[in-house]
Coordinates of C-alpha atoms in Angstrom, one line a residue:
M1 CA 4.9 86.2 287.0
D2 CA 7.8 84.4 285.5
A3 CA 11.0 83.2 287.3
E4 CA 12.6 86.7 286.9
G5 CA 9.7 88.5 288.4
G6 CA 8.1 89.6 285.1
I7 CA 4.3 89.4 284.7
V8 CA 3.0 87.1 282.0
G9 CA -0.4 86.3 280.7
A10 CA -2.0 89.8 281.2
D11 CA -4.9 90.7 278.9
G12 CA -6.2 94.1 278.1
R13 CA -8.3 94.1 281.3
G14 CA -5.2 93.3 283.3
D15 CA -3.2 96.4 282.2
A16 CA -4.3 98.4 285.2
A17 CA -3.6 95.5 287.5
V18 CA -0.1 95.0 286.0
D19 CA 0.7 98.7 286.4
A20 CA -0.5 98.7 289.9
F21 CA 1.5 95.6 290.8
V22 CA 4.7 96.7 289.2
S23 CA 4.6 100.1 290.9
H24 CA 4.4 98.4 294.3
R25 CA 6.5 95.3 293.5
N26 CA 9.7 96.4 295.4
L27 CA 7.6 97.4 298.5
L28 CA 5.9 94.0 298.5
F29 CA 9.2 92.2 298.2
T30 CA 10.6 94.3 301.1
V31 CA 7.5 93.5 303.3
A32 CA 7.8 89.7 302.5
Y33 CA 11.6 89.6 303.0
E34 CA 11.4 91.3 306.4
M35 CA 8.6 88.9 307.4
L36 CA 10.5 85.8 306.2
G37 CA 14.2 86.6 306.2
S38 CA 14.5 84.8 302.8
A39 CA 14.6 86.3 299.4
A40 CA 13.5 83.0 297.8
D41 CA 10.5 82.8 300.0
A42 CA 9.8 86.4 299.4
E43 CA 9.8 85.9 295.6
D44 CA 7.4 83.0 296.0
V45 CA 5.0 85.3 298.0
L46 CA 5.2 87.9 295.2
Q47 CA 4.1 85.3 292.7
E48 CA 1.2 84.2 294.8
T49 CA 0.3 87.8 295.5
W50 CA 0.2 88.6 291.8
L51 CA -2.1 85.6 291.1
R52 CA -4.5 86.8 293.7
W53 CA -4.2 90.4 292.6
A54 CA -4.9 89.5 289.0
D55 CA -8.2 87.9 290.0
A56 CA -9.3 90.9 292.1
D57 CA -12.1 93.2 291.1
L58 CA -10.2 96.5 290.9
A59 CA -13.4 98.5 290.9
T60 CA -14.0 97.4 294.5
V61 CA -10.4 98.2 295.7
R62 CA -10.2 101.6 297.4
D63 CA -6.5 101.6 298.2
Q64 CA -4.4 99.5 295.9
R65 CA -1.3 99.7 298.0
A66 CA -3.0 98.6 301.2
Y67 CA -4.9 95.9 299.4
L68 CA -1.6 94.4 298.0
V69 CA 0.2 94.7 301.3
R70 CA -2.6 92.9 303.0
I71 CA -2.4 90.0 300.5
A72 CA 1.4 89.8 300.8
T73 CA 1.2 89.9 304.6
R74 CA -1.3 87.1 304.8
L75 CA 0.7 85.0 302.4
S76 CA 3.9 85.8 304.3
L77 CA 2.3 84.8 307.6
N78 CA 1.1 81.4 306.2
R79 CA 4.7 80.8 304.8
L80 CA 6.3 81.9 308.0
R81 CA 4.3 79.4 310.0
A82 CA 5.3 76.6 307.6
V83 CA 9.0 77.5 307.4
G84 CA 9.2 77.8 311.1
R85 CA 8.6 74.2 311.5
R86 CA 11.2 73.4 308.8
R87 CA 13.8 75.6 310.6
E88 CA 13.4 73.4 313.8
S89 CA 15.2 70.7 311.9
Y90 CA 17.7 72.9 310.1
V91 CA 21.3 71.7 310.4
G92 CA 23.2 74.2 312.6
S93 CA 22.3 77.8 312.9
W94 CA 19.7 79.4 310.6
L95 CA 20.7 82.8 309.3
P96 CA 18.7 85.1 307.1
E97 CA 19.5 85.1 303.3
P98 CA 21.9 88.0 302.6
L99 CA 21.0 90.6 299.9
L100 CA 23.4 92.7 297.9
T101 CA 21.8 96.1 298.3
A102 CA 22.2 99.5 296.5
P103 CA 23.6 102.5 298.4
D104 CA 20.3 104.1 298.6
V105 CA 19.2 101.5 301.1
A106 CA 21.8 102.7 303.5
D107 CA 20.7 106.2 303.0
D108 CA 17.3 105.3 304.6
V109 CA 18.6 104.6 308.1
E110 CA 15.4 103.0 309.4
L111 CA 15.0 100.7 306.4
A112 CA 18.7 99.7 306.6
E113 CA 18.3 98.9 310.3
S114 CA 15.2 96.8 309.7
V115 CA 16.8 94.6 307.1
S116 CA 20.2 94.2 308.8
M117 CA 21.3 90.7 309.7
A118 CA 21.2 91.6 313.4
M119 CA 17.6 92.9 313.3
L120 CA 16.3 90.0 311.1
L121 CA 17.6 87.6 313.8
V122 CA 15.9 89.7 316.5
L123 CA 12.7 89.4 314.4
E124 CA 13.1 85.7 314.4
T125 CA 12.4 85.6 318.1
L126 CA 8.9 87.1 317.6
T127 CA 5.8 85.0 317.0
P128 CA 4.7 85.2 313.3
T129 CA 1.8 87.6 314.2
E130 CA 4.1 89.7 316.3
R131 CA 6.6 89.9 313.6
A132 CA 3.9 91.0 311.0
V133 CA 2.5 93.7 313.3
F134 CA 6.0 95.0 314.2
V135 CA 7.2 95.2 310.6
L136 CA 4.1 96.8 309.3
R137 CA 3.8 99.3 312.1
E138 CA 7.5 100.2 312.9
V139 CA 9.0 99.9 309.4
F140 CA 6.2 100.8 307.1
D141 CA 4.2 103.0 309.4
T142 CA 1.0 101.2 308.6
G143 CA -2.2 102.2 310.5
Y144 CA -3.6 99.9 313.2
D145 CA -6.9 99.3 311.4
E146 CA -5.0 98.4 308.2
I147 CA -2.8 96.0 310.1
A148 CA -5.8 94.5 311.9
E149 CA -7.3 93.6 308.5
A150 CA -4.0 92.0 307.4
V151 CA -3.5 89.8 310.4
D152 CA -7.2 89.2 311.1
K153 CA -7.2 90.7 314.6
S154 CA -9.1 93.6 316.2
S155 CA -7.4 97.0 316.2
A156 CA -7.3 96.9 320.0
A157 CA -5.5 93.5 319.9
V158 CA -3.1 94.8 317.3
R159 CA -2.1 97.8 319.5
Q160 CA -1.4 95.3 322.4
I161 CA 0.7 93.1 320.0
A162 CA 2.6 96.1 318.7
H163 CA 3.4 97.3 322.3
R164 CA 4.6 93.8 323.2
A165 CA 6.7 93.3 320.1
R166 CA 8.2 96.7 320.4
A167 CA 9.4 96.1 323.9
H168 CA 10.7 92.6 322.9
V169 CA 12.7 94.1 320.0
A170 CA 14.0 97.1 322.0
A171 CA 15.5 94.7 324.6
R172 CA 17.5 92.8 321.9
R173 CA 18.3 95.3 319.1
P174 CA 21.9 96.8 318.7
R175 CA 22.7 99.2 321.4
G176 CA 22.8 102.7 319.9
M177 CA 23.4 103.9 316.4
V178 CA 26.9 103.4 314.9
S179 CA 28.2 106.0 312.5
P180 CA 29.1 104.9 309.0
A181 CA 32.7 106.0 309.8
D182 CA 32.9 103.8 312.8
T183 CA 31.4 100.9 310.9
R184 CA 34.0 101.3 308.1
R185 CA 36.9 101.5 310.6
A186 CA 35.7 98.3 312.4
L187 CA 35.2 96.5 309.1
T188 CA 38.5 97.6 307.7
A189 CA 40.3 96.5 311.0
F190 CA 38.5 93.1 311.0
R191 CA 39.3 92.5 307.3
L192 CA 43.0 93.2 307.7
A193 CA 43.2 91.1 310.8
V194 CA 41.5 88.1 309.2
E195 CA 43.5 88.4 306.0
T196 CA 46.8 88.5 307.9
G197 CA 45.8 85.9 310.6
D198 CA 46.4 88.6 313.2
V199 CA 44.8 87.3 316.4
Q200 CA 45.6 90.4 318.4
G201 CA 44.2 92.6 315.7
L202 CA 40.9 90.8 315.9
L203 CA 40.9 90.9 319.7
D204 CA 41.3 94.7 319.5
V205 CA 38.0 95.0 317.3
L206 CA 35.9 92.2 318.8
A207 CA 33.6 92.8 321.8
P208 CA 34.4 90.5 324.8
D209 CA 31.1 88.7 324.4
V210 CA 31.1 88.5 320.6
V211 CA 29.0 85.8 319.0
L212 CA 29.9 84.0 315.7
L213 CA 27.1 82.1 313.9
G214 CA 27.7 80.0 310.8
D215 CA 25.1 78.8 308.4
G216 CA 26.2 76.0 306.0
G217 CA 22.7 74.4 305.8
G218 CA 24.3 71.0 306.0
I219 CA 25.7 71.5 302.5
K220 CA 28.9 73.4 303.4
Q221 CA 31.0 73.0 306.5
A222 CA 30.2 75.6 309.2
V223 CA 30.2 75.8 313.0
L224 CA 27.0 74.0 314.2
R225 CA 26.8 76.0 317.5
P226 CA 27.4 79.7 318.3
V227 CA 31.0 80.4 319.1
V228 CA 31.1 82.9 322.1
G229 CA 33.9 85.1 323.3
A230 CA 36.6 87.2 321.6
D231 CA 39.4 84.8 322.0
K232 CA 37.5 81.8 320.6
V233 CA 36.1 83.8 317.7
A234 CA 39.5 85.3 316.8
R235 CA 41.3 82.0 316.9
L236 CA 38.7 80.3 314.8
L237 CA 38.8 83.0 312.1
C238 CA 42.6 83.0 312.1
S239 CA 42.8 79.2 311.9
T240 CA 40.5 79.3 308.8
H241 CA 42.9 81.9 307.2
A242 CA 45.8 79.6 307.9
R243 CA 44.1 76.6 306.2
V244 CA 43.0 78.5 303.1
A245 CA 45.7 80.1 301.0
T246 CA 43.4 81.1 298.2
M247 CA 40.9 83.1 300.3
S248 CA 40.2 86.7 299.4
L249 CA 37.9 89.2 301.2
H250 CA 36.1 92.1 299.5
P251 CA 33.8 94.7 300.9
A252 CA 30.2 94.8 299.8
Q253 CA 27.0 96.4 300.8
V254 CA 24.8 93.7 302.3
N255 CA 21.4 94.2 303.8
G256 CA 22.0 98.0 303.9
H257 CA 25.3 97.7 305.7
P258 CA 29.0 97.3 305.0
A259 CA 30.0 93.6 305.0
L260 CA 32.6 91.2 303.5
V261 CA 32.4 88.7 300.7
L262 CA 34.8 85.8 301.0
R263 CA 35.9 84.1 297.8
L264 CA 37.8 80.9 297.4
D265 CA 39.7 80.5 294.1
G266 CA 37.6 83.4 292.9
E267 CA 34.2 81.7 293.7
L268 CA 31.7 83.2 296.1
D269 CA 32.0 81.1 299.3
T270 CA 30.8 83.1 302.3
V271 CA 29.1 86.3 303.2
L272 CA 30.2 87.9 306.5
A273 CA 27.9 90.3 308.0
L274 CA 28.7 92.1 311.2
R275 CA 26.8 93.5 314.1
I276 CA 28.6 96.5 315.7
D277 CA 27.9 97.9 319.3
G278 CA 29.8 100.7 320.8
G279 CA 32.5 100.6 318.1
L280 CA 33.2 96.9 318.6
I281 CA 32.0 93.9 316.7
S282 CA 29.5 92.0 318.8
G283 CA 28.2 89.6 316.1
V284 CA 29.7 87.8 313.2
Y285 CA 27.3 86.1 310.8
A286 CA 28.9 83.7 308.3
V287 CA 26.5 82.5 305.6
R288 CA 27.9 79.7 303.6
N289 CA 24.8 77.8 302.5
P290 CA 25.0 78.1 298.7
E291 CA 21.2 78.1 298.4
K292 CA 21.2 81.4 300.3
L293 CA 23.8 83.1 298.1
S294 CA 22.0 83.1 294.9
H295 CA 20.8 86.8 295.4
M296 CA 24.4 88.1 295.8
G297 CA 24.9 88.5 292.0
S298 CA 22.7 91.6 291.6
E299 CA 21.5 94.4 293.8
A300 CA 18.1 94.0 295.4
V301 CA 15.8 97.0 295.3
L302 CA 14.1 97.5 298.7
R303 CA 11.5 100.2 299.3
R304 CA 9.2 101.4 302.0

């Protein structure tokens, strides 16, 4: 595969391999992204998956989709364990890499929830194996035997891991579904208050225990620790507005949900994703690290 995800170097024998890989590429990217929370790492996993797939004897592969998912899962697990160690020394809070997504992602409610910033942060609290099992079972409805092959565990062990991971996620996921209309109302109120520096307007839409996380990656200035509480978050956001006269906020579909893109002097500076519980904003995730904003230029295609 080349840097843009195209497949190179395929011979005549490889035509069938190319066709199969291309038909499942978006699925494999989605699996890897949900495992890793990073589009850049997911693309690397895709390239490694292709190299292994290109060397496979297709005559022995009974289920191409399952085989490819198994490769991508194993590679994602290896990478997740490696990047987990790097994240321990990350400057400030680590946030998932935001993706500009097409409207059809939001139409698939389960897929949209699974790739939301809030859910990806919940998945970060699982062990690598728990995360793989949860993603494959709950998001992609993969059978236990299939998952067992991918994570190198027995089916019985996978069932136990799935139960444990499900309970862990359930205790931390957003409380209840939020309608698109409620989400738009909260986002519109939040945007207007930030643009005008309206502290009270923010207090009206922020949950009392709201948490703001910033990710500058040590490259851009960002809060190094979580900011907790409506008053602190509102005043921080309004002070930012007061200092930056050239700031503009634009709505965008990010990770399957409405979000805001902040530009300074017309240049992309920050992606603001929100977590909404009970009609109020309970999480504000500000991604400023420029290395994580490279996929905001075009829509990512996610598939189950």
